[in-house]
Coordinates of C-alpha atoms in Angstrom, one line a residue:
Chain Y
X201 CA 85.2 -107.3 28.6
X202 CA 86.2 -110.7 27.1
X203 CA 85.3 -112.3 30.4
X204 CA 81.8 -110.9 30.3
X205 CA 81.3 -112.0 26.7
X206 CA 82.7 -115.4 27.6
X207 CA 80.4 -116.0 30.6
X208 CA 77.4 -114.9 28.6
X209 CA 78.3 -117.2 25.7
X210 CA 78.7 -120.1 28.2
X211 CA 75.3 -119.2 29.6
X212 CA 73.8 -119.2 26.1
X213 CA 75.2 -122.6 25.4
X214 CA 73.9 -124.0 28.7
X215 CA 70.5 -122.5 28.3
X216 CA 70.1 -123.7 24.8
X217 CA 71.3 -127.2 25.5
X218 CA 69.3 -127.5 28.7
X219 CA 66.0 -126.3 27.2
X220 CA 66.6 -128.2 24.0
X221 CA 67.1 -131.4 25.9
X222 CA 64.1 -130.8 28.1
X223 CA 61.9 -130.2 25.1
X224 CA 63.4 -133.2 23.3
X225 CA 62.7 -135.7 26.0
X226 CA 59.2 -134.2 26.9
X227 CA 58.2 -134.6 23.3
X228 CA 59.4 -138.2 23.1
X229 CA 57.9 -139.1 26.5
X230 CA 54.5 -137.6 25.8
X231 CA 53.7 -139.8 22.8
X232 CA 54.6 -140.6 19.3
X233 CA 54.9 -137.5 17.1
X234 CA 54.3 -139.7 14.1
X235 CA 50.8 -140.5 15.4
X236 CA 50.1 -136.8 15.8
X237 CA 51.2 -136.0 12.3
X238 CA 49.6 -138.9 10.6
X239 CA 46.1 -138.2 12.0
X240 CA 43.5 -140.6 13.2
X241 CA 42.7 -142.5 10.0
X242 CA 46.3 -143.4 9.0
X243 CA 47.4 -146.9 8.2
X244 CA 50.2 -148.7 10.0
X245 CA 52.4 -148.3 6.9
X246 CA 51.8 -144.6 6.8
X247 CA 52.8 -144.2 10.4
X248 CA 55.9 -146.4 9.9
X249 CA 57.0 -144.3 6.9
X250 CA 56.5 -141.1 8.8
X251 CA 58.5 -142.5 11.7
X252 CA 61.3 -143.5 9.3
X253 CA 61.3 -140.1 7.6
X254 CA 61.5 -138.3 11.0
X255 CA 64.2 -140.7 12.2
X256 CA 62.0 -142.0 15.0
X257 CA 62.8 -145.6 14.3
X258 CA 66.4 -145.1 15.6
X259 CA 67.5 -145.5 19.2
X260 CA 66.7 -142.6 21.5
X261 CA 70.4 -141.9 22.0
X262 CA 71.0 -141.7 18.3
X263 CA 68.0 -139.4 18.0
X264 CA 69.3 -137.2 20.8
X265 CA 72.7 -136.9 19.2
X266 CA 71.3 -135.9 15.8
X267 CA 69.0 -133.5 17.6
X268 CA 72.1 -131.8 19.2
X269 CA 73.8 -131.8 15.9
X270 CA 70.8 -130.1 14.3
X271 CA 70.7 -127.6 17.2
X272 CA 74.2 -126.5 16.3
X273 CA 73.3 -126.0 12.7
X274 CA 69.9 -124.3 13.6
X275 CA 68.1 -127.0 11.7
X276 CA 64.9 -127.7 13.6
X277 CA 63.2 -129.6 10.7
X278 CA 60.1 -128.7 8.9
X279 CA 57.1 -127.2 10.6
X280 CA 54.2 -129.7 10.6
X281 CA 51.6 -127.0 9.9
X282 CA 53.4 -124.7 7.4
X283 CA 55.5 -127.5 5.7
X284 CA 58.4 -125.1 5.6
X285 CA 61.7 -125.2 7.6
X286 CA 60.9 -123.9 11.1
X287 CA 63.8 -121.6 11.7
X288 CA 63.2 -119.3 8.7
X289 CA 59.5 -119.0 9.7
X290 CA 60.6 -117.8 13.2
X291 CA 63.2 -115.4 11.7
X292 CA 60.6 -113.9 9.4
X293 CA 58.3 -113.1 12.4
X294 CA 61.2 -111.8 14.5
X295 CA 61.2 -108.2 13.3
X296 CA 57.6 -107.7 14.3
X297 CA 58.3 -109.0 17.8
X298 CA 61.4 -106.8 18.1
X299 CA 59.5 -103.8 16.8
X300 CA 56.7 -104.3 19.4
X301 CA 59.1 -105.0 22.3
X302 CA 61.3 -102.0 21.4
X303 CA 58.4 -99.5 21.2
X304 CA 56.8 -100.9 24.4
X305 CA 60.1 -100.7 26.3
X306 CA 60.8 -97.2 25.0
X307 CA 57.3 -96.1 26.1
X308 CA 57.8 -97.5 29.6
X309 CA 61.1 -95.6 30.0
X310 CA 59.8 -92.3 28.5
X311 CA 56.8 -92.3 30.8
X312 CA 58.3 -93.9 33.9
X313 CA 61.4 -91.6 34.3
X314 CA 59.5 -88.3 34.5
X315 CA 56.6 -89.9 36.4
X316 CA 59.0 -91.4 39.0
X317 CA 60.9 -88.2 39.4
X318 CA 57.7 -86.3 39.7
X319 CA 56.3 -88.7 42.4
X320 CA 59.6 -88.4 44.3
X321 CA 59.8 -84.6 44.2
X322 CA 56.1 -84.1 44.9
X323 CA 56.0 -87.0 47.4
X324 CA 53.8 -85.1 49.9
X325 CA 51.3 -83.5 47.5
X326 CA 48.1 -85.1 46.3
X327 CA 49.4 -85.3 42.7
X328 CA 52.5 -87.2 43.7
X329 CA 50.4 -89.7 45.7
X330 CA 48.0 -90.0 42.8
X331 CA 50.9 -91.1 40.5
X332 CA 51.9 -93.8 43.1
X333 CA 48.3 -95.0 43.3
X334 CA 47.9 -95.3 39.6
X335 CA 51.2 -97.1 39.3
X336 CA 50.1 -99.5 42.0
X337 CA 47.0 -100.3 40.0
X338 CA 49.0 -100.5 36.8
X339 CA 51.3 -103.1 38.3
X340 CA 48.3 -105.3 39.1
X341 CA 46.8 -105.6 35.6
X342 CA 48.3 -108.3 33.5
X343 CA 49.1 -107.3 29.9
X344 CA 46.4 -109.3 28.3
X345 CA 43.7 -107.8 30.6
X346 CA 44.9 -104.3 29.7
X347 CA 44.7 -105.4 26.1
X348 CA 41.0 -106.3 26.5
X349 CA 40.3 -103.0 28.2
X350 CA 42.1 -101.1 25.4
X351 CA 40.3 -102.9 22.7
X352 CA 36.9 -102.3 24.3
X353 CA 37.5 -98.6 24.7
X354 CA 39.5 -97.6 21.6
X355 CA 38.3 -100.2 19.0
X356 CA 34.8 -101.1 20.0
X357 CA 33.4 -97.9 21.7
X358 CA 35.5 -95.1 20.2
X359 CA 36.4 -96.9 16.9
X360 CA 39.8 -95.1 16.7
X361 CA 42.2 -98.0 16.5
X362 CA 42.3 -101.4 14.8
X363 CA 41.8 -104.2 17.3
X364 CA 44.2 -106.8 15.7
X365 CA 47.0 -107.4 13.2
X366 CA 49.7 -105.1 12.0
X367 CA 48.3 -103.5 8.8
X368 CA 48.0 -99.8 9.6
X369 CA 50.7 -97.7 11.3
X370 CA 48.4 -97.1 14.2
X371 CA 48.3 -100.9 14.9
X372 CA 51.4 -100.7 17.1
X373 CA 49.7 -98.3 19.7
X374 CA 47.5 -100.7 21.7
X375 CA 49.8 -103.7 21.8
X376 CA 52.8 -101.6 22.9
X377 CA 50.7 -99.8 25.6
X378 CA 49.4 -103.1 26.9
X379 CA 52.9 -104.6 27.0
X380 CA 54.5 -101.6 28.6
X381 CA 52.0 -100.8 31.3
X382 CA 53.3 -103.2 33.9
X383 CA 56.9 -102.1 33.3
X384 CA 55.9 -98.4 33.3
X385 CA 54.2 -98.8 36.7
X386 CA 57.0 -100.9 38.2
X387 CA 59.7 -98.5 37.0
X388 CA 57.8 -95.4 38.2
X389 CA 57.7 -96.9 41.7
X390 CA 61.4 -98.0 41.6
X391 CA 62.7 -94.7 40.2
X392 CA 60.8 -92.8 42.9
X393 CA 62.3 -95.0 45.6
X394 CA 65.9 -94.8 44.3
X395 CA 65.5 -91.1 43.7
X396 CA 64.4 -90.4 47.2
X397 CA 67.4 -92.3 48.5
X398 CA 69.8 -90.2 46.3
X399 CA 68.2 -86.9 47.3
X400 CA 70.0 -87.2 50.7
X401 CA 73.4 -87.8 49.2
X402 CA 76.3 -85.4 49.6
X403 CA 76.7 -84.7 45.9
X404 CA 73.1 -83.4 45.7
X405 CA 73.8 -81.0 48.6
X406 CA 77.1 -79.9 46.9
X407 CA 75.3 -79.4 43.6
X408 CA 72.7 -77.3 45.4
X409 CA 75.2 -75.2 47.2
X410 CA 77.0 -74.6 43.9
X411 CA 73.8 -73.1 42.6
X412 CA 73.0 -75.8 40.1
X413 CA 69.4 -75.8 38.9
X414 CA 67.1 -78.6 40.1
X415 CA 66.8 -79.9 36.6
X416 CA 70.5 -80.3 36.2
X417 CA 70.9 -82.1 39.5
X418 CA 67.9 -84.4 38.8
X419 CA 68.6 -85.3 35.2
X420 CA 72.3 -85.1 34.9
X421 CA 73.5 -86.4 38.3
X422 CA 70.8 -88.3 40.1
X423 CA 69.5 -90.0 37.0
X424 CA 73.0 -91.2 36.1
X425 CA 73.5 -92.6 39.6
X426 CA 70.2 -94.5 39.7
X427 CA 70.6 -95.9 36.3
X428 CA 73.0 -98.6 37.5
X429 CA 70.6 -100.3 39.9
X430 CA 67.8 -99.7 37.4
X431 CA 69.8 -101.5 34.7
X432 CA 70.3 -104.6 36.8
X433 CA 66.5 -104.7 37.4
X434 CA 65.9 -104.3 33.7
X435 CA 68.2 -107.3 33.1
X436 CA 66.1 -109.4 35.5
X437 CA 62.8 -108.2 34.0
X438 CA 63.8 -109.0 30.4
X439 CA 62.5 -112.6 30.7
X440 CA 59.2 -111.6 32.0
X441 CA 58.9 -108.9 29.4
X442 CA 59.4 -111.4 26.6
X443 CA 56.8 -113.7 28.2
X444 CA 54.4 -110.8 28.3
X445 CA 55.1 -110.0 24.6
X446 CA 54.0 -113.5 23.6
X447 CA 50.6 -113.1 25.3
X448 CA 50.1 -109.6 24.0
X449 CA 50.8 -110.8 20.5
X450 CA 48.2 -113.5 21.0
X451 CA 45.6 -111.0 22.2
X452 CA 46.1 -108.6 19.3
X453 CA 46.9 -111.3 16.7
X454 CA 50.2 -109.4 16.2
X455 CA 52.2 -111.3 13.5
X456 CA 55.3 -112.0 15.6
X457 CA 57.0 -115.0 17.2
X458 CA 54.5 -115.1 20.0
X459 CA 51.5 -115.6 17.7
X460 CA 53.4 -118.2 15.7
X461 CA 54.3 -120.1 18.9
X462 CA 50.8 -120.1 20.3
X463 CA 49.5 -121.5 17.0
X464 CA 52.4 -124.1 17.1
X465 CA 51.3 -125.1 20.6
X466 CA 47.7 -125.6 19.6
X467 CA 48.7 -127.6 16.5
X468 CA 51.4 -129.6 18.4
X469 CA 53.9 -128.3 15.8
X470 CA 57.0 -129.3 17.8
X471 CA 59.7 -128.2 15.3
X472 CA 58.2 -124.7 15.2
X473 CA 57.9 -124.6 19.0
X474 CA 61.5 -125.7 19.5
X475 CA 62.8 -123.2 17.0
X476 CA 60.7 -120.4 18.7
X477 CA 61.9 -121.3 22.2
X478 CA 65.5 -121.4 20.9
X479 CA 65.2 -118.0 19.2
X480 CA 63.7 -116.4 22.4
X481 CA 66.5 -118.0 24.5
X482 CA 69.1 -116.5 22.2
X483 CA 67.4 -113.2 22.2
X484 CA 67.1 -112.9 26.0
X485 CA 70.8 -113.8 26.5
X486 CA 71.9 -111.3 23.9
X487 CA 69.8 -108.6 25.5
X488 CA 71.4 -109.4 28.8
X489 CA 74.7 -109.1 27.2
X490 CA 73.7 -105.6 26.0
X491 CA 72.7 -104.7 29.5
X492 CA 76.1 -105.9 30.8
X493 CA 77.9 -103.7 28.2
X494 CA 75.6 -100.7 29.2
X495 CA 76.9 -101.0 32.7
X496 CA 80.4 -100.5 31.5
X497 CA 79.3 -97.5 29.5
X498 CA 77.3 -95.8 32.3
X499 CA 79.5 -96.5 35.3
X500 CA 83.2 -95.7 35.1
X501 CA 83.8 -97.5 38.4
X502 CA 82.7 -100.8 36.9
X503 CA 84.7 -100.0 33.8
X504 CA 87.8 -99.6 35.9
X505 CA 87.2 -102.8 37.8
X506 CA 86.8 -104.8 34.6
X507 CA 89.9 -103.4 32.9
Chain J
X324 CA 67.9 -82.5 55.5
X325 CA 65.1 -84.1 57.4
X326 CA 66.6 -86.2 60.1
X327 CA 63.8 -88.7 60.0
X328 CA 64.5 -89.8 56.5
X329 CA 68.2 -90.0 57.1
X330 CA 67.6 -92.4 60.0
X331 CA 65.2 -94.3 57.9
X332 CA 67.8 -94.8 55.3
X333 CA 70.5 -95.8 57.7
X334 CA 68.6 -98.5 59.5
X335 CA 65.9 -99.8 57.3
X336 CA 67.0 -99.3 53.7
X337 CA 65.3 -97.6 50.9
X338 CA 61.8 -99.0 51.3
X339 CA 61.0 -97.2 54.5
X340 CA 62.4 -94.0 53.1
X341 CA 60.1 -94.2 50.2
X342 CA 57.1 -95.2 52.2
X343 CA 57.3 -92.8 55.1
X344 CA 57.1 -89.2 54.0
X345 CA 59.3 -86.8 56.0
X346 CA 56.4 -85.7 58.1
X347 CA 56.0 -89.3 59.2
X348 CA 52.7 -89.9 57.5
X349 CA 52.3 -93.3 55.9
X350 CA 51.2 -93.4 52.3
X351 CA 47.5 -93.9 51.7
X352 CA 47.6 -97.4 50.3
X353 CA 49.4 -98.9 53.2
X354 CA 46.3 -98.4 55.4
X355 CA 44.3 -100.5 53.0
X356 CA 46.3 -103.7 53.6
X357 CA 44.0 -105.4 56.1
X358 CA 40.9 -104.3 54.2
X359 CA 42.3 -106.0 51.1
X360 CA 43.0 -109.2 53.1
X361 CA 39.5 -109.2 54.3
X362 CA 38.1 -108.7 50.8
X363 CA 40.3 -111.5 49.5
X364 CA 39.1 -113.8 52.3
X365 CA 35.5 -113.0 51.5
X366 CA 36.0 -113.5 47.7
X367 CA 37.8 -116.8 48.1
X368 CA 35.2 -118.1 50.6
X369 CA 32.4 -117.1 48.2
X370 CA 34.2 -118.9 45.4
X371 CA 35.0 -122.1 47.2
X372 CA 31.4 -122.4 48.5
X373 CA 29.9 -121.5 45.1
X374 CA 28.2 -124.9 44.9
X375 CA 26.2 -124.0 47.9
X376 CA 24.8 -120.6 47.1
X377 CA 25.0 -120.0 43.3
X378 CA 21.8 -121.3 41.8
X379 CA 22.9 -121.5 38.2
X380 CA 25.2 -124.3 37.0
X381 CA 28.3 -122.6 35.4
X382 CA 28.3 -125.2 32.6
X383 CA 24.6 -125.1 31.8
X384 CA 24.0 -124.0 28.3
X385 CA 20.8 -122.3 27.4
X386 CA 21.2 -121.6 23.7
X387 CA 17.9 -119.7 23.5
X388 CA 19.1 -117.0 25.9
X389 CA 22.6 -116.4 24.3
X390 CA 24.5 -113.1 24.7
X391 CA 21.9 -111.6 27.1
X392 CA 23.1 -108.3 28.6
X393 CA 23.6 -107.9 32.4
X394 CA 20.5 -107.9 34.5
X395 CA 18.4 -109.8 32.0
X396 CA 15.6 -111.9 33.3
X397 CA 14.6 -115.0 31.5
X398 CA 11.6 -116.8 33.0
X399 CA 12.5 -116.8 36.7
X400 CA 16.3 -116.8 36.1
X401 CA 18.2 -113.6 36.8
X402 CA 21.4 -113.2 34.7
X403 CA 23.1 -110.5 36.8
X404 CA 26.2 -110.3 34.6
X405 CA 24.5 -111.5 31.4
X406 CA 25.1 -114.7 29.5
X407 CA 27.9 -115.8 27.1
X408 CA 27.9 -117.1 23.5
X409 CA 26.5 -120.4 24.7
X410 CA 23.9 -119.0 27.0
X411 CA 25.9 -119.8 30.2
X412 CA 25.5 -117.5 33.2
X413 CA 28.5 -115.2 33.4
X414 CA 27.9 -114.5 37.1
X415 CA 28.0 -118.1 38.0
X416 CA 31.0 -118.8 35.9
X417 CA 32.8 -115.8 37.4
X418 CA 32.2 -117.1 41.0
X419 CA 33.1 -120.7 40.1
X420 CA 36.1 -119.5 38.1
X421 CA 37.6 -117.9 41.2
X422 CA 38.2 -121.3 42.6
X423 CA 40.9 -122.1 40.1
X424 CA 42.6 -118.8 40.5
X425 CA 42.6 -118.9 44.3
X426 CA 43.5 -122.5 44.6
X427 CA 46.4 -122.4 42.1
X428 CA 47.7 -119.1 43.6
X429 CA 47.7 -120.4 47.2
X430 CA 49.0 -124.0 46.5
X431 CA 51.7 -123.0 44.0
X432 CA 53.1 -120.2 46.1
X433 CA 53.2 -122.4 49.2
X434 CA 54.9 -125.3 47.4
X435 CA 57.3 -122.9 45.7
X436 CA 58.1 -121.4 49.1
X437 CA 58.8 -124.8 50.7
X438 CA 60.9 -126.1 47.9
X439 CA 62.7 -122.9 47.1
X440 CA 63.2 -122.1 50.8
X441 CA 64.7 -125.6 51.4
X442 CA 67.1 -125.3 48.5
X443 CA 68.1 -121.8 49.5
X444 CA 68.9 -123.1 53.0
X445 CA 70.8 -126.0 51.7
X446 CA 72.9 -123.7 49.5
X447 CA 73.6 -121.4 52.4
X448 CA 74.2 -124.2 55.0
X449 CA 76.7 -126.3 53.0
X450 CA 78.2 -123.6 50.7
X451 CA 80.4 -125.7 48.4
X452 CA 79.1 -127.4 45.3
X453 CA 75.5 -127.5 46.5
X454 CA 75.5 -123.7 46.6
X455 CA 77.2 -123.4 43.2
X456 CA 74.7 -125.6 41.4
X457 CA 71.6 -124.1 43.1
X458 CA 72.6 -120.5 42.6
X459 CA 73.6 -121.1 39.0
X460 CA 70.2 -122.6 38.2
X461 CA 68.5 -119.7 39.9
X462 CA 70.5 -117.2 37.9
X463 CA 69.8 -118.9 34.6
X464 CA 66.1 -119.3 35.4
X465 CA 65.6 -115.8 36.5
X466 CA 67.0 -114.4 33.3
X467 CA 65.0 -116.7 31.1
X468 CA 61.4 -116.2 30.1
X469 CA 60.2 -119.3 31.8
X470 CA 56.6 -118.7 30.9
X471 CA 57.6 -119.7 27.4
X472 CA 59.1 -122.9 28.7
X473 CA 56.0 -123.5 30.8
X474 CA 53.8 -123.0 27.7
X475 CA 55.9 -125.5 25.8
X476 CA 55.9 -128.0 28.7
X477 CA 52.1 -127.8 29.1
X478 CA 51.5 -128.1 25.4
X479 CA 53.6 -131.3 25.2
X480 CA 52.6 -133.0 28.5
X481 CA 48.9 -131.9 28.2
X482 CA 47.1 -129.4 30.3
X483 CA 45.5 -130.1 33.7
X484 CA 45.6 -128.7 37.2
X485 CA 48.6 -130.8 38.3
X486 CA 50.6 -129.9 35.2
X487 CA 49.9 -126.2 35.7
X488 CA 50.8 -126.2 39.4
X489 CA 54.0 -128.3 38.8
X490 CA 55.2 -126.0 36.0
X491 CA 54.5 -122.9 37.9
X492 CA 56.3 -124.3 41.0
X493 CA 59.3 -125.1 38.8
X494 CA 59.2 -121.6 37.6
X495 CA 58.6 -119.7 40.8
X496 CA 60.8 -121.5 43.4
X497 CA 63.8 -119.3 42.5
X498 CA 62.9 -116.0 44.3
X499 CA 62.4 -118.0 47.5
X500 CA 65.7 -119.8 47.1
X501 CA 67.5 -116.5 46.4
X502 CA 65.9 -114.9 49.4
X503 CA 66.4 -117.8 51.8
X504 CA 70.0 -118.1 50.8
X505 CA 70.7 -114.4 51.3
X506 CA 69.0 -114.2 54.6
X507 CA 70.6 -117.4 55.9
X508 CA 74.0 -116.1 55.1
X509 CA 73.3 -113.1 57.2
X510 CA 72.2 -115.3 60.1
X511 CA 75.4 -117.4 59.8
X512 CA 77.4 -114.3 60.4
X513 CA 75.6 -113.5 63.6
X514 CA 76.9 -114.0 67.2
X515 CA 74.0 -116.2 68.3
X516 CA 74.6 -118.6 65.4
X517 CA 78.2 -118.9 66.2
X518 CA 77.3 -119.4 69.9
X519 CA 74.9 -122.2 68.9
X520 CA 77.6 -123.9 66.9
X521 CA 80.2 -123.6 69.7
X522 CA 77.7 -125.2 72.1
X523 CA 77.6 -128.2 69.8
X524 CA 74.5 -127.8 67.7
X525 CA 74.5 -128.8 64.1
X526 CA 72.4 -130.3 61.3
X527 CA 68.6 -130.0 61.2
X528 CA 68.2 -128.7 64.8
X529 CA 70.6 -125.9 64.1
X530 CA 68.9 -124.9 60.9
X531 CA 65.3 -125.2 62.2
X532 CA 65.9 -123.5 65.5
X533 CA 68.2 -120.7 64.4
X534 CA 68.0 -120.0 60.7
X535 CA 64.4 -120.8 59.8
X536 CA 62.8 -118.4 62.3
X537 CA 64.9 -115.6 61.0
X538 CA 64.0 -116.3 57.4
X539 CA 60.3 -117.0 57.6
X540 CA 59.1 -113.4 57.9
X541 CA 60.6 -112.2 54.7
X542 CA 59.5 -115.4 53.0
X543 CA 55.9 -114.6 53.9
X544 CA 56.2 -111.2 52.3
X545 CA 57.6 -112.6 49.0
X546 CA 54.9 -115.4 49.3
X547 CA 52.2 -112.8 48.9
X548 CA 53.8 -111.3 45.8
X549 CA 54.3 -114.7 44.3
X550 CA 50.6 -115.5 44.9
X551 CA 49.8 -112.4 42.8
X552 CA 52.2 -113.5 40.1
X553 CA 50.8 -117.0 40.1
X554 CA 47.3 -115.8 39.6
X555 CA 48.5 -113.7 36.6
X556 CA 50.4 -116.7 35.2
X557 CA 47.5 -119.1 35.6
X558 CA 45.1 -116.7 34.0
X559 CA 47.5 -116.1 31.2
X560 CA 47.9 -119.8 30.5
X561 CA 44.1 -120.2 30.6
X562 CA 43.8 -117.3 28.2
X563 CA 46.1 -119.1 25.8
X564 CA 44.0 -122.3 26.2
X565 CA 46.8 -124.1 28.1
X566 CA 45.0 -124.0 31.5
X567 CA 42.7 -126.5 33.0
X568 CA 40.3 -128.2 30.6
X569 CA 37.7 -125.9 29.2
X570 CA 34.8 -127.6 31.0
X571 CA 36.0 -125.9 34.2
X572 CA 35.4 -122.2 34.1
X573 CA 38.4 -119.9 34.8
X574 CA 38.8 -116.2 34.5
X575 CA 41.5 -116.5 31.8
X576 CA 39.4 -118.8 29.6
X577 CA 36.3 -116.6 30.0
X578 CA 38.4 -113.6 28.9
X579 CA 39.7 -115.4 25.9
X580 CA 36.2 -116.5 24.9
X581 CA 34.9 -112.9 25.5
X582 CA 37.7 -111.5 23.3
X583 CA 35.8 -112.7 20.2
X584 CA 32.6 -111.1 21.3
X585 CA 33.8 -107.7 22.4
X586 CA 31.9 -106.0 19.6
X587 CA 28.4 -107.1 20.7
X588 CA 28.8 -108.6 24.2
X589 CA 31.3 -106.7 26.2
X590 CA 30.2 -108.2 29.5
X591 CA 31.6 -111.7 28.8
X592 CA 35.2 -110.3 28.9
X593 CA 34.8 -107.3 31.1
X594 CA 33.7 -109.0 34.3
X595 CA 36.5 -111.6 34.4
X596 CA 39.0 -108.8 33.5
X597 CA 37.9 -106.8 36.5
X598 CA 38.0 -110.0 38.7
X599 CA 41.6 -110.6 37.8
X600 CA 42.6 -107.0 38.2
X601 CA 41.0 -106.5 41.6
X602 CA 42.3 -109.8 43.0
X603 CA 45.9 -109.1 42.0
X604 CA 45.6 -105.5 43.1
X605 CA 44.3 -106.6 46.6
X606 CA 47.1 -109.2 46.9
X607 CA 49.7 -106.6 46.0
X608 CA 48.4 -103.9 48.4
X609 CA 48.3 -106.5 51.1
X610 CA 51.8 -107.6 50.3
X611 CA 53.0 -104.0 50.5
X612 CA 51.4 -103.6 53.8
X613 CA 52.9 -106.8 55.1
X614 CA 56.3 -106.0 53.9
X615 CA 56.2 -102.7 55.8
X616 CA 55.2 -104.5 59.0
X617 CA 57.5 -107.5 58.8
X618 CA 60.4 -106.7 56.6
X619 CA 60.9 -103.4 54.9
X620 CA 64.2 -104.4 53.1
X621 CA 63.2 -107.5 51.4
X622 CA 60.9 -106.6 48.5
X623 CA 63.6 -105.7 46.1
X624 CA 65.6 -109.0 46.3

């Protein structure tokens, strides 16, 4: 238990320092941030004073050390565009991103589990194959393309749902569907594959011979056994999922970290960008930690090994 | 239970079991693999030769005929897919836009395969600290949303074809490294490899003659899926305005321009959306087909 926490913590530190360093040097190499802030009609004195206030007149090593120091205290400086400290801005947008991701993820699981089991049980029938075909198609549409299709159908043609922002309660529907579609399709296919594997196992035969109902065997026994490999895949997918969330937020102008970061990119607002990347890194490592702990909860064999 | 499935499980792993139904019939999509490859070949040839046969210049703005619906005719010009907000021909932009998607997809996946494959082989051949470092990096990168970092890098360094390909290669070499490493370790356990060592072979000759041929098949399978991922990543970055400069048409940038005109000009966004979807779909179906031919176990790694 402590070992898992420790190794994740180490990973967190490595990731944050690595990415922070990368961003730090890229920003410094690509040009003088002071010029970008000052604008094209600034005087040399203006630029010099901005350089001084940002600490850019010190040596690169000094700058890097103070950057690391600020990283530890979560101080990324003021956003160039909002003129407010960058980290609180990101934290204010975080709940919206978490809300969207959580709903999308839940949606993917709620649909994919029954769909995958159905496709496995009815593997030879037309309907089972249809589920597989649809999921193959679903896997091939990137989230922002699904977003465009959804907006076109439900906002423009049917006029049922708002096409951007998060004002009405219904606003969550299209972004979460767009974000979850790829996962839904992927998990349907994987659950079917794992499920078919498990169907041949001895414990399924034993359950049948004891007169258990199909539903009991499927949901209580098989589902529990396939949840371990599924979990490890979920852990791997988390990164891609967060990447997808950023783009979906941009498509639907969803007021989360993603929209904030895309605007920061366009305005070359590096403090905001660094704070955003930092927040996402921490989030992904923490989610991976939760996945690790879920293993322990689900599989007593792993629990025994760790203890 | 059905003996055929049990045997499938025993020898070939789960993928075959899921693909071959107990009556031995293959699933419907697998048959479409070669057709998809053919369609992709046609589409990419049409894109790369667009200069030769598409009459309209993709960048030509005709502000008088803005937002014309599909199949409009202005003078003697046919706008099959309509025109966009600047009066540019959507059909022409769509065909020309394919160039970037196909080129980035093929080049990135190939470079990532070469670099990732080499690093994976180094890790497996030397074990030791080389392995520790390479696998550690792979682990961290796999778990991290690298698209975010790619966005940050491109925004700082400035967009352009080379930047995009470089960042995507930095992102996508890891699956190849993981796979090459895993496969090479299996080869190292085999009798023929030990025989080769005991007959005095070592270094490059050993790796290229005995390990590489046994790794290449599965690498090709993963390569196709990475092509699909790259096309998605490139169009995502173009959508966000971080792709190649806007003067070059890409499907992603067309989509993002069309996003603002969905209310009155659906065709600007819909055609590139279909183009991305169908291309990725075809690559995936072909990849599925290939994986069943070459290497049924690999896809999950």
